[in-house]
Amino acid sequence: MKKPAAAGDALSLELKRSHRRARIKSQSPYWVMLIIPMLFFFLVRYWPMFGLSIAFQNYRIGDAFVSSHSRWAGLKWFQMLLKNPNFFRLVRNTLVLNILSILIAFPLAIGFALLLNEIRIRRFRNLTANISLLPYFISTVVIVAIIYNVFSVDDGLVNMILVKLGRAKINFLATSSWFRPLYIGSDIWQHTGFNAVVFTAAIAGIDPNLYEAAALDGSTRLKNIFYITIPCILPTIIIMLLLRIGSIMTVGYEKIILMYTPMTYEVSDVLSTYAYRAGLKDQKFSLSTAISLINSVVNVALLVGANRLTKKISDTSLW
Amino acid sequence: MKKLVSLSLVLILALSLLAACGQTAPSSSQAPASEAASSEAAPASEAASSEAAPASEAASSEEAPAEEGGESWKEEHPGWLCEEKQTLSVYTWEGVSSSFLPPSNDLFFWQWMEDYTNVHIEWEVVPYADYSTLIAAKLSSPEKLNDIVNMGASAQTALSAGQNGMMVDFSEHWYDWFPCMSKMYDDMGIPYAQNVTNYDGSMYAITTFAAPRFNRIILLYNLPWLEQLGLEIPKTVDEFTECLRAIKAAGDLNGNGQDDEIPFTATSVEWLLPAIGTAFGVENIESCDFFSADENGVVFPEYTSDNMKAMLGWLGDIYQEGLLDAEIATNTMDIVAEKVTAERVAVVAMYASFCGSYSNLTKAGQETPNSEIYTIGYPLTSELAPTPKMTMYENYGMFTGVSTDCENPELAARWLDALYADDNVMLVRCCGKPGETFEVDENGEPKIIMPADGSAWTNKNLGCGQLSLPYIQSDLQLTFSAKATRPWYIEKYTEHFFDYAEWAMPSVPKVPGYTEEETEIRDLYQADLKAGWEEYRDKFITGALDVDKDWEAYTKTLEQLGMNEMCKCYQSVYDRTR
């Protein structure tokens, strides 16, 4: 009895191997094409990680990242960062800007995609989508220049309107309480159209039969949004949300550096701007690297935690 | 077929990715053709200009070490640094603001310099904004460095680059390679070599030296407006405040039908304070770190002094009254230039050399009328500081070195020496075209030849735009160019400052010769302290914080940011260098 079973197993194993070989052969062009992104990630993302070692050194320009001459400093730069009286303010500002962005800008992109989907005239829908996409391609410097022109206290459009209405001028650009609204508001204006693209694509992938069946059952368009569209794009929303959480400690410093003044440091100075000032302007590369390393570690921890949570709740996760 | 196409596509992309990794620096021979062409296109007439240099100046070159073999070319061309024309490459910035012309072989001075020294320069010019980042990237990259490198304002960058073998150590060659500079500073009695020598005895760079002379940040007044209102140039803080109030009350002084006049402004708060600091007894406020030494040699922080508190309080008051520009916290040089050109500003805190017509605050090189619109004011006084004083500011900055990649470091050093301190070079750099914008009298003194149409020379006619390599803010440069562009300048400056005020107390010198420990302390605290000070300063001025209520919190914050540690550090520097 055992012999036929063993022969069957061998046959089955051979079949599996042959099937795997055939599958690999048929997919070979894709495997080869994968070399490019892998090379990219290795050279641009992983290889530079050796540079992280300078967070533990007294690094100077021109030093090798690791050599027998490296001047190791242990956790000196991490301790220095933690001792900085402004450290918690930097972390708070970074988190607040990102959380506000997630709470306001992220849902707006979803809402915009849903609204676009409801436009019945195709040409108008395409035109609206294209117009909303355009600000994304304007450089940050130009965006900030527009902000300065519109909100300038001296001859800005908004202040001119305020004066016409008999109200006092507001120094938007040098007032702490106005920094976040300006930053988030301009971010929404610039990125909502682009961020909605992913959700628009997800909506386009929903089976039209679902809407037809719902129409037969007398469903309204509003009900379609809540009971068909949103549930169908929920996995995409979750994935995008996870990716945002994975970069919650990271704020692009370019726009802030262009926008902030000492008057607004209280709410605008974030970890990345501090890393820029300390690391690049004052040449404390080790401190700057230590900040980036802390950022990355916290980001990874948050990403893993959020991923586990969503997996438990919704069965959708990054891995 | 599909596989073949995809494979070749992958191969091409992979090769292009790897190809980008191994890019090497362009060799000097690969310089833009336009630059090479421009130097060739230098007018031949300029070649003769060096010969027109005064004999008294020629004497300085004779003091250079004698060339071996007694070459005849040296006798014919005393300024030449080499018999065959040589090429050096230079890495530097465009200019500290858009007001200045970037260095280029298209400019008269650099064409003349090439003829005078027989050295052709290939420029690699990058934006001034963010130069510290650019130079850090340049020094960190494996690319071959230019022969001469402007390493920016950081002494630490120059030291690191030198200690890592990227820069030539001048310490052994100071008197051989820098004959003009060493003589000039020895004559001036300034221990320059000592001050630019690092703690380990090395000297990897030479630096700009700003002598405390004719170009301080001061108050410039709109003369026609003062005359229109019958106002005198104020001498005290009270008079100044009343003057601003009168200007505000006068309303539409520029006659454009709008209430857009700004009584008092500055290109930034940083430039506002030096103009009024001495009026409140805050004497050393033009340098980056506000640490002064008192008459007993004790270093103290100006940040938290009572005088500083009084000054910030007064600024807060005039801001609330609408006398100070509402945009003072976000102003830039270009924004203020626009306001001034639009005839909106009554008083502006600015470098003295900017006084004159409206466009002296805009781009250099513009044809401007020779008119006195913005005139030089007096240093103000108050009960806190009854004696008028000028800020004393002596600074070493802008570190320039010769890279170890340079094949002829001595030539590069000698070229820098000539640029920095050769008498003939200084003369042409400051005074413009020999025989056209100036001539030398029988006493060897340069005399301006004013334009035939009665106007004045512009910076473009006179010199080379912004010198983006080491220079000394010499009296010759400042007084001559001022005489040529604004004849009343020296007279007013002398009347309102040199004959009127005293020098303020000296600052702790910003020299590179810090010990390793001192350097570390400074690097640890300097940036945070500056950011903390700027934040509170602007909030006090704009009324976001109250000087009386929030002063204690401010002092405590600066202490947490390392003010006391910095003070100890500067005390040791002061004790060693003074």
PDB file of N, CA, C and O in Angstrom, chain A residues 76-110:
ATOM      1  N   LYS A  76      25.584  60.717  22.651  1.00  0.00           N
ATOM      2  CA  LYS A  76      25.721  62.148  22.981  1.00  0.00           C
ATOM      3  C   LYS A  76      24.682  63.018  22.262  1.00  0.00           C
ATOM      4  O   LYS A  76      24.026  63.853  22.886  1.00  0.00           O
ATOM      5  N   TRP A  77      24.498  62.799  20.980  1.00  0.00           N
ATOM      6  CA  TRP A  77      23.615  63.677  20.203  1.00  0.00           C
ATOM      7  C   TRP A  77      22.146  63.429  20.549  1.00  0.00           C
ATOM      8  O   TRP A  77      21.339  64.374  20.525  1.00  0.00           O
ATOM      9  N   PHE A  78      21.831  62.182  20.881  1.00  0.00           N
ATOM     10  CA  PHE A  78      20.448  61.874  21.290  1.00  0.00           C
ATOM     11  C   PHE A  78      20.157  62.539  22.632  1.00  0.00           C
ATOM     12  O   PHE A  78      19.090  63.110  22.846  1.00  0.00           O
ATOM     13  N   GLN A  79      21.140  62.458  23.534  1.00  0.00           N
ATOM     14  CA  GLN A  79      20.961  63.094  24.852  1.00  0.00           C
ATOM     15  C   GLN A  79      20.830  64.601  24.697  1.00  0.00           C
ATOM     16  O   GLN A  79      20.004  65.241  25.346  1.00  0.00           O
ATOM     17  N   MET A  80      21.643  65.138  23.798  1.00  0.00           N
ATOM     18  CA  MET A  80      21.608  66.581  23.588  1.00  0.00           C
ATOM     19  C   MET A  80      20.246  67.017  23.061  1.00  0.00           C
ATOM     20  O   MET A  80      19.698  68.038  23.482  1.00  0.00           O
ATOM     21  N   LEU A  81      19.717  66.219  22.157  1.00  0.00           N
ATOM     22  CA  LEU A  81      18.404  66.541  21.597  1.00  0.00           C
ATOM     23  C   LEU A  81      17.329  66.490  22.678  1.00  0.00           C
ATOM     24  O   LEU A  81      16.481  67.377  22.786  1.00  0.00           O
ATOM     25  N   LEU A  82      17.399  65.455  23.502  1.00  0.00           N
ATOM     26  CA  LEU A  82      16.395  65.312  24.560  1.00  0.00           C
ATOM     27  C   LEU A  82      16.515  66.412  25.605  1.00  0.00           C
ATOM     28  O   LEU A  82      15.534  66.822  26.219  1.00  0.00           O
ATOM     29  N   LYS A  83      17.752  66.893  25.812  1.00  0.00           N
ATOM     30  CA  LYS A  83      17.963  67.957  26.803  1.00  0.00           C
ATOM     31  C   LYS A  83      17.549  69.320  26.283  1.00  0.00           C
ATOM     32  O   LYS A  83      17.386  70.260  27.055  1.00  0.00           O
ATOM     33  N   ASN A  84      17.424  69.438  24.963  1.00  0.00           N
ATOM     34  CA  ASN A  84      17.069  70.732  24.391  1.00  0.00           C
ATOM     35  C   ASN A  84      15.711  71.179  24.930  1.00  0.00           C
ATOM     36  O   ASN A  84      14.730  70.444  24.820  1.00  0.00           O
ATOM     37  N   PRO A  85      15.638  72.388  25.528  1.00  0.00           N
ATOM     38  CA  PRO A  85      14.357  72.811  26.113  1.00  0.00           C
ATOM     39  C   PRO A  85      13.224  72.883  25.092  1.00  0.00           C
ATOM     40  O   PRO A  85      12.051  72.876  25.464  1.00  0.00           O
ATOM     41  N   ASN A  86      13.592  72.956  23.830  1.00  0.00           N
ATOM     42  CA  ASN A  86      12.545  73.048  22.808  1.00  0.00           C
ATOM     43  C   ASN A  86      12.183  71.697  22.197  1.00  0.00           C
ATOM     44  O   ASN A  86      11.391  71.645  21.258  1.00  0.00           O
ATOM     45  N   PHE A  87      12.751  70.614  22.721  1.00  0.00           N
ATOM     46  CA  PHE A  87      12.535  69.312  22.090  1.00  0.00           C
ATOM     47  C   PHE A  87      11.052  68.926  22.032  1.00  0.00           C
ATOM     48  O   PHE A  87      10.528  68.533  20.994  1.00  0.00           O
ATOM     49  N   PHE A  88      10.381  69.081  23.154  1.00  0.00           N
ATOM     50  CA  PHE A  88       8.969  68.654  23.178  1.00  0.00           C
ATOM     51  C   PHE A  88       8.091  69.569  22.315  1.00  0.00           C
ATOM     52  O   PHE A  88       7.114  69.134  21.746  1.00  0.00           O
ATOM     53  N   ARG A  89       8.521  70.809  22.206  1.00  0.00           N
ATOM     54  CA  ARG A  89       7.800  71.723  21.317  1.00  0.00           C
ATOM     55  C   ARG A  89       7.982  71.280  19.860  1.00  0.00           C
ATOM     56  O   ARG A  89       7.030  71.313  19.073  1.00  0.00           O
ATOM     57  N   LEU A  90       9.180  70.842  19.535  1.00  0.00           N
ATOM     58  CA  LEU A  90       9.448  70.386  18.165  1.00  0.00           C
ATOM     59  C   LEU A  90       8.597  69.161  17.835  1.00  0.00           C
ATOM     60  O   LEU A  90       7.983  69.065  16.765  1.00  0.00           O
ATOM     61  N   VAL A  91       8.557  68.218  18.801  1.00  0.00           N
ATOM     62  CA  VAL A  91       7.769  66.996  18.583  1.00  0.00           C
ATOM     63  C   VAL A  91       6.286  67.345  18.490  1.00  0.00           C
ATOM     64  O   VAL A  91       5.570  66.868  17.591  1.00  0.00           O
ATOM     65  N   ARG A  92       5.840  68.206  19.411  1.00  0.00           N
ATOM     66  CA  ARG A  92       4.420  68.598  19.412  1.00  0.00           C
ATOM     67  C   ARG A  92       4.030  69.244  18.081  1.00  0.00           C
ATOM     68  O   ARG A  92       3.023  68.873  17.472  1.00  0.00           O
ATOM     69  N   ASN A  93       4.847  70.182  17.618  1.00  0.00           N
ATOM     70  CA  ASN A  93       4.524  70.869  16.365  1.00  0.00           C
ATOM     71  C   ASN A  93       4.495  69.909  15.182  1.00  0.00           C
ATOM     72  O   ASN A  93       3.637  70.011  14.303  1.00  0.00           O
ATOM     73  N   THR A  94       5.437  68.971  15.177  1.00  0.00           N
ATOM     74  CA  THR A  94       5.478  67.989  14.087  1.00  0.00           C
ATOM     75  C   THR A  94       4.202  67.155  14.095  1.00  0.00           C
ATOM     76  O   THR A  94       3.555  66.971  13.052  1.00  0.00           O
ATOM     77  N   LEU A  95       3.853  66.671  15.286  1.00  0.00           N
ATOM     78  CA  LEU A  95       2.664  65.815  15.386  1.00  0.00           C
ATOM     79  C   LEU A  95       1.386  66.594  15.067  1.00  0.00           C
ATOM     80  O   LEU A  95       0.516  66.104  14.350  1.00  0.00           O
ATOM     81  N   VAL A  96       1.298  67.812  15.599  1.00  0.00           N
ATOM     82  CA  VAL A  96       0.058  68.589  15.388  1.00  0.00           C
ATOM     83  C   VAL A  96      -0.164  68.856  13.902  1.00  0.00           C
ATOM     84  O   VAL A  96      -1.273  68.677  13.381  1.00  0.00           O
ATOM     85  N   LEU A  97       0.904  69.263  13.206  1.00  0.00           N
ATOM     86  CA  LEU A  97       0.740  69.550  11.771  1.00  0.00           C
ATOM     87  C   LEU A  97       0.310  68.298  11.011  1.00  0.00           C
ATOM     88  O   LEU A  97      -0.558  68.344  10.144  1.00  0.00           O
ATOM     89  N   ASN A  98       0.906  67.166  11.362  1.00  0.00           N
ATOM     90  CA  ASN A  98       0.557  65.932  10.657  1.00  0.00           C
ATOM     91  C   ASN A  98      -0.838  65.439  11.016  1.00  0.00           C
ATOM     92  O   ASN A  98      -1.593  64.995  10.147  1.00  0.00           O
ATOM     93  N   ILE A  99      -1.183  65.523  12.297  1.00  0.00           N
ATOM     94  CA  ILE A  99      -2.509  65.052  12.715  1.00  0.00           C
ATOM     95  C   ILE A  99      -3.592  65.938  12.113  1.00  0.00           C
ATOM     96  O   ILE A  99      -4.612  65.449  11.622  1.00  0.00           O
ATOM     97  N   LEU A 100      -3.342  67.251  12.120  1.00  0.00           N
ATOM     98  CA  LEU A 100      -4.315  68.160  11.494  1.00  0.00           C
ATOM     99  C   LEU A 100      -4.472  67.831  10.017  1.00  0.00           C
ATOM    100  O   LEU A 100      -5.581  67.846   9.471  1.00  0.00           O
ATOM    101  N   SER A 101      -3.366  67.527   9.397  1.00  0.00           N
ATOM    102  CA  SER A 101      -3.405  67.192   7.969  1.00  0.00           C
ATOM    103  C   SER A 101      -4.208  65.913   7.750  1.00  0.00           C
ATOM    104  O   SER A 101      -5.008  65.821   6.819  1.00  0.00           O
ATOM    105  N   ILE A 102      -4.004  64.919   8.644  1.00  0.00           N
ATOM    106  CA  ILE A 102      -4.748  63.656   8.514  1.00  0.00           C
ATOM    107  C   ILE A 102      -6.234  63.882   8.786  1.00  0.00           C
ATOM    108  O   ILE A 102      -7.097  63.369   8.085  1.00  0.00           O
ATOM    109  N   LEU A 103      -6.519  64.686   9.800  1.00  0.00           N
ATOM    110  CA  LEU A 103      -7.918  64.898  10.184  1.00  0.00           C
ATOM    111  C   LEU A 103      -8.682  65.766   9.179  1.00  0.00           C
ATOM    112  O   LEU A 103      -9.881  65.582   8.989  1.00  0.00           O
ATOM    113  N   ILE A 104      -7.986  66.714   8.568  1.00  0.00           N
ATOM    114  CA  ILE A 104      -8.699  67.648   7.676  1.00  0.00           C
ATOM    115  C   ILE A 104      -8.423  67.350   6.204  1.00  0.00           C
ATOM    116  O   ILE A 104      -9.352  67.126   5.420  1.00  0.00           O
ATOM    117  N   ALA A 105      -7.157  67.323   5.821  1.00  0.00           N
ATOM    118  CA  ALA A 105      -6.834  67.203   4.393  1.00  0.00           C
ATOM    119  C   ALA A 105      -7.160  65.803   3.857  1.00  0.00           C
ATOM    120  O   ALA A 105      -7.650  65.668   2.727  1.00  0.00           O
ATOM    121  N   PHE A 106      -6.925  64.780   4.659  1.00  0.00           N
ATOM    122  CA  PHE A 106      -7.145  63.405   4.184  1.00  0.00           C
ATOM    123  C   PHE A 106      -8.629  63.137   3.876  1.00  0.00           C
ATOM    124  O   PHE A 106      -8.955  62.696   2.766  1.00  0.00           O
ATOM    125  N   PRO A 107      -9.548  63.451   4.807  1.00  0.00           N
ATOM    126  CA  PRO A 107     -10.964  63.235   4.475  1.00  0.00           C
ATOM    127  C   PRO A 107     -11.436  64.110   3.321  1.00  0.00           C
ATOM    128  O   PRO A 107     -12.305  63.701   2.551  1.00  0.00           O
ATOM    129  N   LEU A 108     -10.859  65.303   3.196  1.00  0.00           N
ATOM    130  CA  LEU A 108     -11.267  66.190   2.102  1.00  0.00           C
ATOM    131  C   LEU A 108     -10.948  65.565   0.746  1.00  0.00           C
ATOM    132  O   LEU A 108     -11.725  65.690  -0.203  1.00  0.00           O
ATOM    133  N   ALA A 109      -9.813  64.891   0.661  1.00  0.00           N
ATOM    134  CA  ALA A 109      -9.437  64.244  -0.607  1.00  0.00           C
ATOM    135  C   ALA A 109     -10.440  63.133  -0.945  1.00  0.00           C
ATOM    136  O   ALA A 109     -10.843  62.978  -2.108  1.00  0.00           O
ATOM    137  N   ILE A 110     -10.856  62.387   0.103  1.00  0.00           N
ATOM    138  CA  ILE A 110     -11.847  61.323  -0.117  1.00  0.00           C
ATOM    139  C   ILE A 110     -13.170  61.951  -0.556  1.00  0.00           C
ATOM    140  O   ILE A 110     -13.795  61.520  -1.537  1.00  0.00           O
TER     141      ILE A 110
END
